[in-house]
């Protein structure tokens, strides 16, 4: 049963068609990879689902909700979390606080309640404990109080993953989680994604250039080129598709 | 690492000293000095409010002097014309300034940075003119003297707002000092609670990365507007304290200079630190009220120059303000002292950085298809 249905999505930037009639479904609990050469429109699709870009055509339905009628800051409330290719972390906060920002959507309390401190105390304690647990899971508990600036890129990527997981999402969108990681870290990250999402029943939409990771993790692969889908199927099916090979390596002369 | 962010031994000692000094000060100073201390408190509170907006939320306001003035006039009018008792007017001033702040903050939804600074600059510049315009209510350029027929009987002079000490042995200026110190401490406790909370994190998230804030479910527009309001409300409390302390308000007290004074207090003490603005306000106050009058007469006209030079020096040597500088210092010291374990971690981190660099050097093919 599909949890995310992308139908005929088109996005234009001036004369450029970043996405052109893209359609695919992601089933509940599935790890679905979105691959394609640079500029294929993978991140653009993420930005459409996050409501950062407004598509010119098409619909996106998440678990029965029309996403295009939901403002960007309520996407997290629906249970969609994401990471960014170039990181979107809060430099001025500690590692732990960054993870706690992730739990914003499932915590409560505005200025009044926060100003009085006591109404928030129990929730704050719970969020802190959960964020610490998440950091331990991801192997960064030692850095909890470290400022988020001045950490290596690979570490920041994992912090962002923890931030996304802290919102307890139903759909997790990962934009190139393996880039900038060492080979060993990539393997660890793959295991982490597989076990964590299986444990928590999270559906994953993954954009990644690291093919070994894509092939070992995903149950479904959607291949894009120039804003449209050119192939879809299991990793094995996609790997042998002549369209895919020509998109990546160029058509034979 | 944990101890770095909590209150370390050095900090505890400093807090204890500060507390003792705050308690002893009114007993060892002349009454006119105590009045000045209270003025510094009002500035500290207003700067603390401004810091929520400018330090934590990254919205620059050069107009908080106008909000401070709005708070002061709200109190003056409520006490004199509406005959309110004194302390409730402080809350009223906060509410009025919250609403004014929300309105001034509306343009902040569309503009930020320098453009927002310019809009708030206009507010600061216009405020004294607006006050003079509505002279029926505000007393115009002559200002308003706070009198209360309800509280005090007799001639006009006798009806002026004053603070009679209910405790024997405590002079009225000392009594007033402790009341205002109490209000100031409450304000800073509230600011600290906000900053360390869920809302505080969202303020910093919006400042540093609006996209990250938005995808995490933070309503950026609403948070910005309410922050403007809350920050204005706290600045209004500062202004309210000013009016109750001086017993009179005058448009010349709330010019652009005041707005800049507030910004200087925030930056000097340390933006996005809770206590920084208070320290900045006190240092500025000490300079203006204590040091400047002691300077030889030939130097008197050079006071702004001296102050400016000091500020430039601070921006060069401690750009994150006095509190920020102090944090860096204690962190460095405790890192050195902890040695062993911490050292290992540092090494660890650097190794990873090298590996990452190596890794990215290797993976230069853009397609990256390795079937």
PDB file of N, CA, C and O in Angstrom, chain B residues 178-244:
ATOM      1  N   UNK B 178      15.664  47.743  45.686  1.00  0.00           N
ATOM      2  CA  UNK B 178      15.407  46.301  45.797  1.00  0.00           C
ATOM      3  C   UNK B 178      14.163  45.882  45.026  1.00  0.00           C
ATOM      4  O   UNK B 178      14.117  44.795  44.454  1.00  0.00           O
ATOM      5  N   UNK B 179      13.144  46.748  45.003  1.00  0.00           N
ATOM      6  CA  UNK B 179      11.961  46.423  44.198  1.00  0.00           C
ATOM      7  C   UNK B 179      12.365  46.272  42.727  1.00  0.00           C
ATOM      8  O   UNK B 179      12.027  45.295  42.052  1.00  0.00           O
ATOM      9  N   UNK B 180      13.147  47.243  42.250  1.00  0.00           N
ATOM     10  CA  UNK B 180      13.495  47.217  40.830  1.00  0.00           C
ATOM     11  C   UNK B 180      14.493  46.109  40.522  1.00  0.00           C
ATOM     12  O   UNK B 180      14.468  45.524  39.442  1.00  0.00           O
ATOM     13  N   UNK B 181      15.339  45.823  41.498  1.00  0.00           N
ATOM     14  CA  UNK B 181      16.249  44.693  41.312  1.00  0.00           C
ATOM     15  C   UNK B 181      15.435  43.398  41.170  1.00  0.00           C
ATOM     16  O   UNK B 181      15.726  42.552  40.310  1.00  0.00           O
ATOM     17  N   UNK B 182      14.396  43.285  41.987  1.00  0.00           N
ATOM     18  CA  UNK B 182      13.524  42.106  41.913  1.00  0.00           C
ATOM     19  C   UNK B 182      12.881  41.980  40.538  1.00  0.00           C
ATOM     20  O   UNK B 182      12.916  40.907  39.921  1.00  0.00           O
ATOM     21  N   UNK B 183      12.325  43.089  40.037  1.00  0.00           N
ATOM     22  CA  UNK B 183      11.694  43.050  38.708  1.00  0.00           C
ATOM     23  C   UNK B 183      12.722  42.653  37.654  1.00  0.00           C
ATOM     24  O   UNK B 183      12.459  41.813  36.789  1.00  0.00           O
ATOM     25  N   UNK B 184      13.922  43.241  37.749  1.00  0.00           N
ATOM     26  CA  UNK B 184      14.955  42.942  36.760  1.00  0.00           C
ATOM     27  C   UNK B 184      15.312  41.461  36.787  1.00  0.00           C
ATOM     28  O   UNK B 184      15.445  40.821  35.744  1.00  0.00           O
ATOM     29  N   UNK B 185      15.467  40.913  37.998  1.00  0.00           N
ATOM     30  CA  UNK B 185      15.853  39.502  38.106  1.00  0.00           C
ATOM     31  C   UNK B 185      14.759  38.618  37.518  1.00  0.00           C
ATOM     32  O   UNK B 185      15.036  37.680  36.764  1.00  0.00           O
ATOM     33  N   UNK B 186      13.501  38.951  37.813  1.00  0.00           N
ATOM     34  CA  UNK B 186      12.397  38.170  37.227  1.00  0.00           C
ATOM     35  C   UNK B 186      12.489  38.202  35.705  1.00  0.00           C
ATOM     36  O   UNK B 186      12.377  37.171  35.040  1.00  0.00           O
ATOM     37  N   UNK B 187      12.735  39.399  35.146  1.00  0.00           N
ATOM     38  CA  UNK B 187      12.835  39.522  33.688  1.00  0.00           C
ATOM     39  C   UNK B 187      13.938  38.613  33.149  1.00  0.00           C
ATOM     40  O   UNK B 187      13.752  37.912  32.158  1.00  0.00           O
ATOM     41  N   UNK B 188      15.096  38.620  33.805  1.00  0.00           N
ATOM     42  CA  UNK B 188      16.208  37.821  33.281  1.00  0.00           C
ATOM     43  C   UNK B 188      15.987  36.324  33.482  1.00  0.00           C
ATOM     44  O   UNK B 188      16.406  35.525  32.651  1.00  0.00           O
ATOM     45  N   UNK B 189      15.285  35.965  34.560  1.00  0.00           N
ATOM     46  CA  UNK B 189      14.960  34.540  34.739  1.00  0.00           C
ATOM     47  C   UNK B 189      14.024  34.083  33.620  1.00  0.00           C
ATOM     48  O   UNK B 189      14.197  33.005  33.036  1.00  0.00           O
ATOM     49  N   UNK B 190      13.043  34.945  33.301  1.00  0.00           N
ATOM     50  CA  UNK B 190      12.119  34.605  32.212  1.00  0.00           C
ATOM     51  C   UNK B 190      12.874  34.487  30.886  1.00  0.00           C
ATOM     52  O   UNK B 190      12.678  33.532  30.119  1.00  0.00           O
ATOM     53  N   UNK B 191      13.783  35.450  30.635  1.00  0.00           N
ATOM     54  CA  UNK B 191      14.561  35.394  29.390  1.00  0.00           C
ATOM     55  C   UNK B 191      15.371  34.102  29.349  1.00  0.00           C
ATOM     56  O   UNK B 191      15.395  33.396  28.334  1.00  0.00           O
ATOM     57  N   UNK B 192      15.993  33.752  30.473  1.00  0.00           N
ATOM     58  CA  UNK B 192      16.801  32.524  30.520  1.00  0.00           C
ATOM     59  C   UNK B 192      15.929  31.306  30.258  1.00  0.00           C
ATOM     60  O   UNK B 192      16.318  30.394  29.521  1.00  0.00           O
ATOM     61  N   UNK B 193      14.726  31.296  30.847  1.00  0.00           N
ATOM     62  CA  UNK B 193      13.834  30.146  30.655  1.00  0.00           C
ATOM     63  C   UNK B 193      13.451  30.019  29.188  1.00  0.00           C
ATOM     64  O   UNK B 193      13.448  28.915  28.624  1.00  0.00           O
ATOM     65  N   UNK B 194      13.146  31.148  28.536  1.00  0.00           N
ATOM     66  CA  UNK B 194      12.772  31.102  27.119  1.00  0.00           C
ATOM     67  C   UNK B 194      13.940  30.586  26.284  1.00  0.00           C
ATOM     68  O   UNK B 194      13.795  29.698  25.451  1.00  0.00           O
ATOM     69  N   UNK B 195      15.117  31.138  26.565  1.00  0.00           N
ATOM     70  CA  UNK B 195      16.275  30.826  25.738  1.00  0.00           C
ATOM     71  C   UNK B 195      16.640  29.343  25.809  1.00  0.00           C
ATOM     72  O   UNK B 195      17.038  28.741  24.818  1.00  0.00           O
ATOM     73  N   UNK B 196      16.484  28.753  26.998  1.00  0.00           N
ATOM     74  CA  UNK B 196      16.890  27.355  27.157  1.00  0.00           C
ATOM     75  C   UNK B 196      15.788  26.383  26.743  1.00  0.00           C
ATOM     76  O   UNK B 196      15.942  25.175  26.893  1.00  0.00           O
ATOM     77  N   UNK B 197      14.674  26.911  26.281  1.00  0.00           N
ATOM     78  CA  UNK B 197      13.529  26.037  26.025  1.00  0.00           C
ATOM     79  C   UNK B 197      13.402  25.691  24.550  1.00  0.00           C
ATOM     80  O   UNK B 197      14.228  26.064  23.731  1.00  0.00           O
ATOM     81  N   UNK B 198      12.332  25.000  24.259  1.00  0.00           N
ATOM     82  CA  UNK B 198      11.948  24.661  22.898  1.00  0.00           C
ATOM     83  C   UNK B 198      11.850  25.925  22.039  1.00  0.00           C
ATOM     84  O   UNK B 198      12.337  25.954  20.904  1.00  0.00           O
ATOM     85  N   UNK B 199      11.240  26.976  22.593  1.00  0.00           N
ATOM     86  CA  UNK B 199      11.112  28.227  21.840  1.00  0.00           C
ATOM     87  C   UNK B 199      12.492  28.844  21.593  1.00  0.00           C
ATOM     88  O   UNK B 199      12.784  29.315  20.495  1.00  0.00           O
ATOM     89  N   UNK B 200      13.355  28.800  22.599  1.00  0.00           N
ATOM     90  CA  UNK B 200      14.700  29.354  22.446  1.00  0.00           C
ATOM     91  C   UNK B 200      15.455  28.671  21.322  1.00  0.00           C
ATOM     92  O   UNK B 200      16.133  29.328  20.530  1.00  0.00           O
ATOM     93  N   UNK B 201      15.335  27.345  21.263  1.00  0.00           N
ATOM     94  CA  UNK B 201      16.002  26.613  20.180  1.00  0.00           C
ATOM     95  C   UNK B 201      15.448  27.030  18.830  1.00  0.00           C
ATOM     96  O   UNK B 201      16.189  27.171  17.858  1.00  0.00           O
ATOM     97  N   UNK B 202      14.120  27.253  18.775  1.00  0.00           N
ATOM     98  CA  UNK B 202      13.568  27.632  17.474  1.00  0.00           C
ATOM     99  C   UNK B 202      14.007  29.039  17.084  1.00  0.00           C
ATOM    100  O   UNK B 202      14.204  29.321  15.903  1.00  0.00           O
ATOM    101  N   UNK B 203      14.216  29.924  18.070  1.00  0.00           N
ATOM    102  CA  UNK B 203      14.726  31.267  17.753  1.00  0.00           C
ATOM    103  C   UNK B 203      16.091  31.163  17.067  1.00  0.00           C
ATOM    104  O   UNK B 203      16.327  31.778  16.017  1.00  0.00           O
ATOM    105  N   UNK B 204      16.992  30.385  17.663  1.00  0.00           N
ATOM    106  CA  UNK B 204      18.334  30.259  17.104  1.00  0.00           C
ATOM    107  C   UNK B 204      18.274  29.533  15.748  1.00  0.00           C
ATOM    108  O   UNK B 204      18.991  29.884  14.811  1.00  0.00           O
ATOM    109  N   UNK B 205      17.396  28.537  15.655  1.00  0.00           N
ATOM    110  CA  UNK B 205      17.266  27.804  14.385  1.00  0.00           C
ATOM    111  C   UNK B 205      16.846  28.752  13.270  1.00  0.00           C
ATOM    112  O   UNK B 205      17.394  28.713  12.166  1.00  0.00           O
ATOM    113  N   UNK B 206      15.905  29.647  13.575  1.00  0.00           N
ATOM    114  CA  UNK B 206      15.458  30.607  12.557  1.00  0.00           C
ATOM    115  C   UNK B 206      16.598  31.553  12.188  1.00  0.00           C
ATOM    116  O   UNK B 206      16.808  31.874  11.022  1.00  0.00           O
ATOM    117  N   UNK B 207      17.358  31.972  13.199  1.00  0.00           N
ATOM    118  CA  UNK B 207      18.472  32.888  12.939  1.00  0.00           C
ATOM    119  C   UNK B 207      19.519  32.242  12.026  1.00  0.00           C
ATOM    120  O   UNK B 207      19.974  32.839  11.059  1.00  0.00           O
ATOM    121  N   UNK B 208      19.878  30.980  12.346  1.00  0.00           N
ATOM    122  CA  UNK B 208      20.999  30.353  11.657  1.00  0.00           C
ATOM    123  C   UNK B 208      20.605  29.651  10.369  1.00  0.00           C
ATOM    124  O   UNK B 208      21.424  29.521   9.460  1.00  0.00           O
ATOM    125  N   UNK B 209      19.402  29.124  10.301  1.00  0.00           N
ATOM    126  CA  UNK B 209      19.035  28.338   9.131  1.00  0.00           C
ATOM    127  C   UNK B 209      17.518  28.212   9.041  1.00  0.00           C
ATOM    128  O   UNK B 209      16.925  27.293   9.614  1.00  0.00           O
ATOM    129  N   UNK B 210      16.926  29.132   8.292  1.00  0.00           N
ATOM    130  CA  UNK B 210      15.465  29.146   8.232  1.00  0.00           C
ATOM    131  C   UNK B 210      14.906  27.864   7.639  1.00  0.00           C
ATOM    132  O   UNK B 210      13.849  27.394   8.037  1.00  0.00           O
ATOM    133  N   UNK B 211      15.636  27.304   6.662  1.00  0.00           N
ATOM    134  CA  UNK B 211      15.150  26.075   6.027  1.00  0.00           C
ATOM    135  C   UNK B 211      15.118  24.932   7.041  1.00  0.00           C
ATOM    136  O   UNK B 211      14.139  24.192   7.136  1.00  0.00           O
ATOM    137  N   UNK B 212      16.204  24.800   7.808  1.00  0.00           N
ATOM    138  CA  UNK B 212      16.250  23.751   8.833  1.00  0.00           C
ATOM    139  C   UNK B 212      15.103  23.940   9.811  1.00  0.00           C
ATOM    140  O   UNK B 212      14.457  22.975  10.222  1.00  0.00           O
ATOM    141  N   UNK B 213      14.847  25.191  10.185  1.00  0.00           N
ATOM    142  CA  UNK B 213      13.772  25.471  11.124  1.00  0.00           C
ATOM    143  C   UNK B 213      12.433  25.035  10.537  1.00  0.00           C
ATOM    144  O   UNK B 213      11.641  24.355  11.187  1.00  0.00           O
ATOM    145  N   UNK B 214      12.233  25.401   9.276  1.00  0.00           N
ATOM    146  CA  UNK B 214      10.939  25.134   8.654  1.00  0.00           C
ATOM    147  C   UNK B 214      10.677  23.633   8.503  1.00  0.00           C
ATOM    148  O   UNK B 214       9.604  23.158   8.848  1.00  0.00           O
ATOM    149  N   UNK B 215      11.673  22.887   8.007  1.00  0.00           N
ATOM    150  CA  UNK B 215      11.430  21.456   7.823  1.00  0.00           C
ATOM    151  C   UNK B 215      11.322  20.730   9.165  1.00  0.00           C
ATOM    152  O   UNK B 215      10.816  19.616   9.211  1.00  0.00           O
ATOM    153  N   UNK B 216      11.794  21.375  10.243  1.00  0.00           N
ATOM    154  CA  UNK B 216      11.628  20.747  11.555  1.00  0.00           C
ATOM    155  C   UNK B 216      10.270  21.087  12.163  1.00  0.00           C
ATOM    156  O   UNK B 216       9.987  20.697  13.291  1.00  0.00           O
ATOM    157  N   UNK B 217       9.477  21.842  11.437  1.00  0.00           N
ATOM    158  CA  UNK B 217       8.126  22.116  11.909  1.00  0.00           C
ATOM    159  C   UNK B 217       7.978  23.417  12.664  1.00  0.00           C
ATOM    160  O   UNK B 217       6.993  23.621  13.365  1.00  0.00           O
ATOM    161  N   UNK B 218       8.966  24.306  12.551  1.00  0.00           N
ATOM    162  CA  UNK B 218       8.865  25.595  13.230  1.00  0.00           C
ATOM    163  C   UNK B 218       8.153  26.581  12.311  1.00  0.00           C
ATOM    164  O   UNK B 218       8.537  26.737  11.151  1.00  0.00           O
ATOM    165  N   UNK B 219       7.123  27.223  12.844  1.00  0.00           N
ATOM    166  CA  UNK B 219       6.407  28.235  12.068  1.00  0.00           C
ATOM    167  C   UNK B 219       7.233  29.527  12.108  1.00  0.00           C
ATOM    168  O   UNK B 219       7.192  30.282  13.081  1.00  0.00           O
ATOM    169  N   UNK B 220       8.002  29.755  11.045  1.00  0.00           N
ATOM    170  CA  UNK B 220       8.989  30.827  11.045  1.00  0.00           C
ATOM    171  C   UNK B 220       8.326  32.202  11.203  1.00  0.00           C
ATOM    172  O   UNK B 220       8.726  32.990  12.064  1.00  0.00           O
ATOM    173  N   UNK B 221       7.292  32.477  10.419  1.00  0.00           N
ATOM    174  CA  UNK B 221       6.673  33.811  10.471  1.00  0.00           C
ATOM    175  C   UNK B 221       6.094  34.086  11.846  1.00  0.00           C
ATOM    176  O   UNK B 221       6.313  35.154  12.425  1.00  0.00           O
ATOM    177  N   UNK B 222       5.338  33.112  12.365  1.00  0.00           N
ATOM    178  CA  UNK B 222       4.689  33.355  13.643  1.00  0.00           C
ATOM    179  C   UNK B 222       5.724  33.558  14.745  1.00  0.00           C
ATOM    180  O   UNK B 222       5.601  34.465  15.570  1.00  0.00           O
ATOM    181  N   UNK B 223       6.754  32.728  14.730  1.00  0.00           N
ATOM    182  CA  UNK B 223       7.775  32.845  15.773  1.00  0.00           C
ATOM    183  C   UNK B 223       8.466  34.203  15.707  1.00  0.00           C
ATOM    184  O   UNK B 223       8.701  34.849  16.727  1.00  0.00           O
ATOM    185  N   UNK B 224       8.765  34.649  14.473  1.00  0.00           N
ATOM    186  CA  UNK B 224       9.438  35.949  14.336  1.00  0.00           C
ATOM    187  C   UNK B 224       8.588  37.074  14.904  1.00  0.00           C
ATOM    188  O   UNK B 224       9.088  37.951  15.625  1.00  0.00           O
ATOM    189  N   UNK B 225       7.301  37.058  14.565  1.00  0.00           N
ATOM    190  CA  UNK B 225       6.407  38.122  15.017  1.00  0.00           C
ATOM    191  C   UNK B 225       6.260  38.110  16.532  1.00  0.00           C
ATOM    192  O   UNK B 225       6.359  39.142  17.200  1.00  0.00           O
ATOM    193  N   UNK B 226       6.043  36.910  17.094  1.00  0.00           N
ATOM    194  CA  UNK B 226       5.857  36.850  18.549  1.00  0.00           C
ATOM    195  C   UNK B 226       7.150  37.237  19.257  1.00  0.00           C
ATOM    196  O   UNK B 226       7.123  37.905  20.297  1.00  0.00           O
ATOM    197  N   UNK B 227       8.297  36.841  18.688  1.00  0.00           N
ATOM    198  CA  UNK B 227       9.568  37.248  19.300  1.00  0.00           C
ATOM    199  C   UNK B 227       9.670  38.765  19.334  1.00  0.00           C
ATOM    200  O   UNK B 227      10.108  39.353  20.325  1.00  0.00           O
ATOM    201  N   UNK B 228       9.260  39.394  18.234  1.00  0.00           N
ATOM    202  CA  UNK B 228       9.277  40.861  18.205  1.00  0.00           C
ATOM    203  C   UNK B 228       8.424  41.403  19.341  1.00  0.00           C
ATOM    204  O   UNK B 228       8.833  42.316  20.082  1.00  0.00           O
ATOM    205  N   UNK B 229       7.227  40.812  19.501  1.00  0.00           N
ATOM    206  CA  UNK B 229       6.323  41.267  20.548  1.00  0.00           C
ATOM    207  C   UNK B 229       6.901  41.064  21.941  1.00  0.00           C
ATOM    208  O   UNK B 229       6.889  41.982  22.776  1.00  0.00           O
ATOM    209  N   UNK B 230       7.412  39.866  22.202  1.00  0.00           N
ATOM    210  CA  UNK B 230       7.936  39.564  23.539  1.00  0.00           C
ATOM    211  C   UNK B 230       9.132  40.452  23.853  1.00  0.00           C
ATOM    212  O   UNK B 230       9.257  41.017  24.947  1.00  0.00           O
ATOM    213  N   UNK B 231      10.014  40.597  22.857  1.00  0.00           N
ATOM    214  CA  UNK B 231      11.181  41.447  23.031  1.00  0.00           C
ATOM    215  C   UNK B 231      10.755  42.885  23.330  1.00  0.00           C
ATOM    216  O   UNK B 231      11.307  43.540  24.223  1.00  0.00           O
ATOM    217  N   UNK B 232       9.729  43.358  22.610  1.00  0.00           N
ATOM    218  CA  UNK B 232       9.216  44.709  22.840  1.00  0.00           C
ATOM    219  C   UNK B 232       8.585  44.811  24.216  1.00  0.00           C
ATOM    220  O   UNK B 232       8.759  45.814  24.920  1.00  0.00           O
ATOM    221  N   UNK B 233       7.867  43.766  24.627  1.00  0.00           N
ATOM    222  CA  UNK B 233       7.231  43.766  25.947  1.00  0.00           C
ATOM    223  C   UNK B 233       8.262  43.918  27.055  1.00  0.00           C
ATOM    224  O   UNK B 233       8.071  44.689  28.002  1.00  0.00           O
ATOM    225  N   UNK B 234       9.374  43.178  26.921  1.00  0.00           N
ATOM    226  CA  UNK B 234      10.415  43.261  27.958  1.00  0.00           C
ATOM    227  C   UNK B 234      11.074  44.639  27.931  1.00  0.00           C
ATOM    228  O   UNK B 234      11.333  45.243  28.976  1.00  0.00           O
ATOM    229  N   UNK B 235      11.316  45.166  26.717  1.00  0.00           N
ATOM    230  CA  UNK B 235      11.855  46.537  26.623  1.00  0.00           C
ATOM    231  C   UNK B 235      10.896  47.514  27.281  1.00  0.00           C
ATOM    232  O   UNK B 235      11.316  48.480  27.945  1.00  0.00           O
ATOM    233  N   UNK B 236       9.591  47.260  27.126  1.00  0.00           N
ATOM    234  CA  UNK B 236       8.575  48.113  27.732  1.00  0.00           C
ATOM    235  C   UNK B 236       8.641  48.070  29.256  1.00  0.00           C
ATOM    236  O   UNK B 236       8.445  49.087  29.929  1.00  0.00           O
ATOM    237  N   UNK B 237       8.935  46.898  29.803  1.00  0.00           N
ATOM    238  CA  UNK B 237       9.092  46.799  31.259  1.00  0.00           C
ATOM    239  C   UNK B 237      10.266  47.669  31.702  1.00  0.00           C
ATOM    240  O   UNK B 237      10.185  48.385  32.715  1.00  0.00           O
ATOM    241  N   UNK B 238      11.352  47.646  30.924  1.00  0.00           N
ATOM    242  CA  UNK B 238      12.491  48.520  31.221  1.00  0.00           C
ATOM    243  C   UNK B 238      12.051  49.975  31.255  1.00  0.00           C
ATOM    244  O   UNK B 238      12.367  50.718  32.195  1.00  0.00           O
ATOM    245  N   UNK B 239      11.285  50.386  30.247  1.00  0.00           N
ATOM    246  CA  UNK B 239      10.801  51.768  30.176  1.00  0.00           C
ATOM    247  C   UNK B 239       9.876  52.102  31.336  1.00  0.00           C
ATOM    248  O   UNK B 239       9.934  53.204  31.907  1.00  0.00           O
ATOM    249  N   UNK B 240       9.037  51.119  31.688  1.00  0.00           N
ATOM    250  CA  UNK B 240       8.113  51.327  32.806  1.00  0.00           C
ATOM    251  C   UNK B 240       8.896  51.586  34.094  1.00  0.00           C
ATOM    252  O   UNK B 240       8.562  52.481  34.885  1.00  0.00           O
ATOM    253  N   UNK B 241       9.953  50.794  34.283  1.00  0.00           N
ATOM    254  CA  UNK B 241      10.792  50.984  35.469  1.00  0.00           C
ATOM    255  C   UNK B 241      11.434  52.361  35.449  1.00  0.00           C
ATOM    256  O   UNK B 241      11.561  53.021  36.488  1.00  0.00           O
ATOM    257  N   UNK B 242      11.838  52.798  34.249  1.00  0.00           N
ATOM    258  CA  UNK B 242      12.448  54.124  34.110  1.00  0.00           C
ATOM    259  C   UNK B 242      11.481  55.200  34.601  1.00  0.00           C
ATOM    260  O   UNK B 242      11.845  56.076  35.386  1.00  0.00           O
ATOM    261  N   UNK B 243      10.214  55.125  34.118  1.00  0.00           N
ATOM    262  CA  UNK B 243       9.228  56.145  34.477  1.00  0.00           C
ATOM    263  C   UNK B 243       8.973  56.136  35.981  1.00  0.00           C
ATOM    264  O   UNK B 243       8.898  57.180  36.620  1.00  0.00           O
ATOM    265  N   UNK B 244       8.859  54.952  36.555  1.00  0.00           N
ATOM    266  CA  UNK B 244       8.573  54.858  37.989  1.00  0.00           C
ATOM    267  C   UNK B 244       9.768  55.306  38.821  1.00  0.00           C
ATOM    268  O   UNK B 244       9.613  55.798  39.932  1.00  0.00           O
TER     269      UNK B 244
END
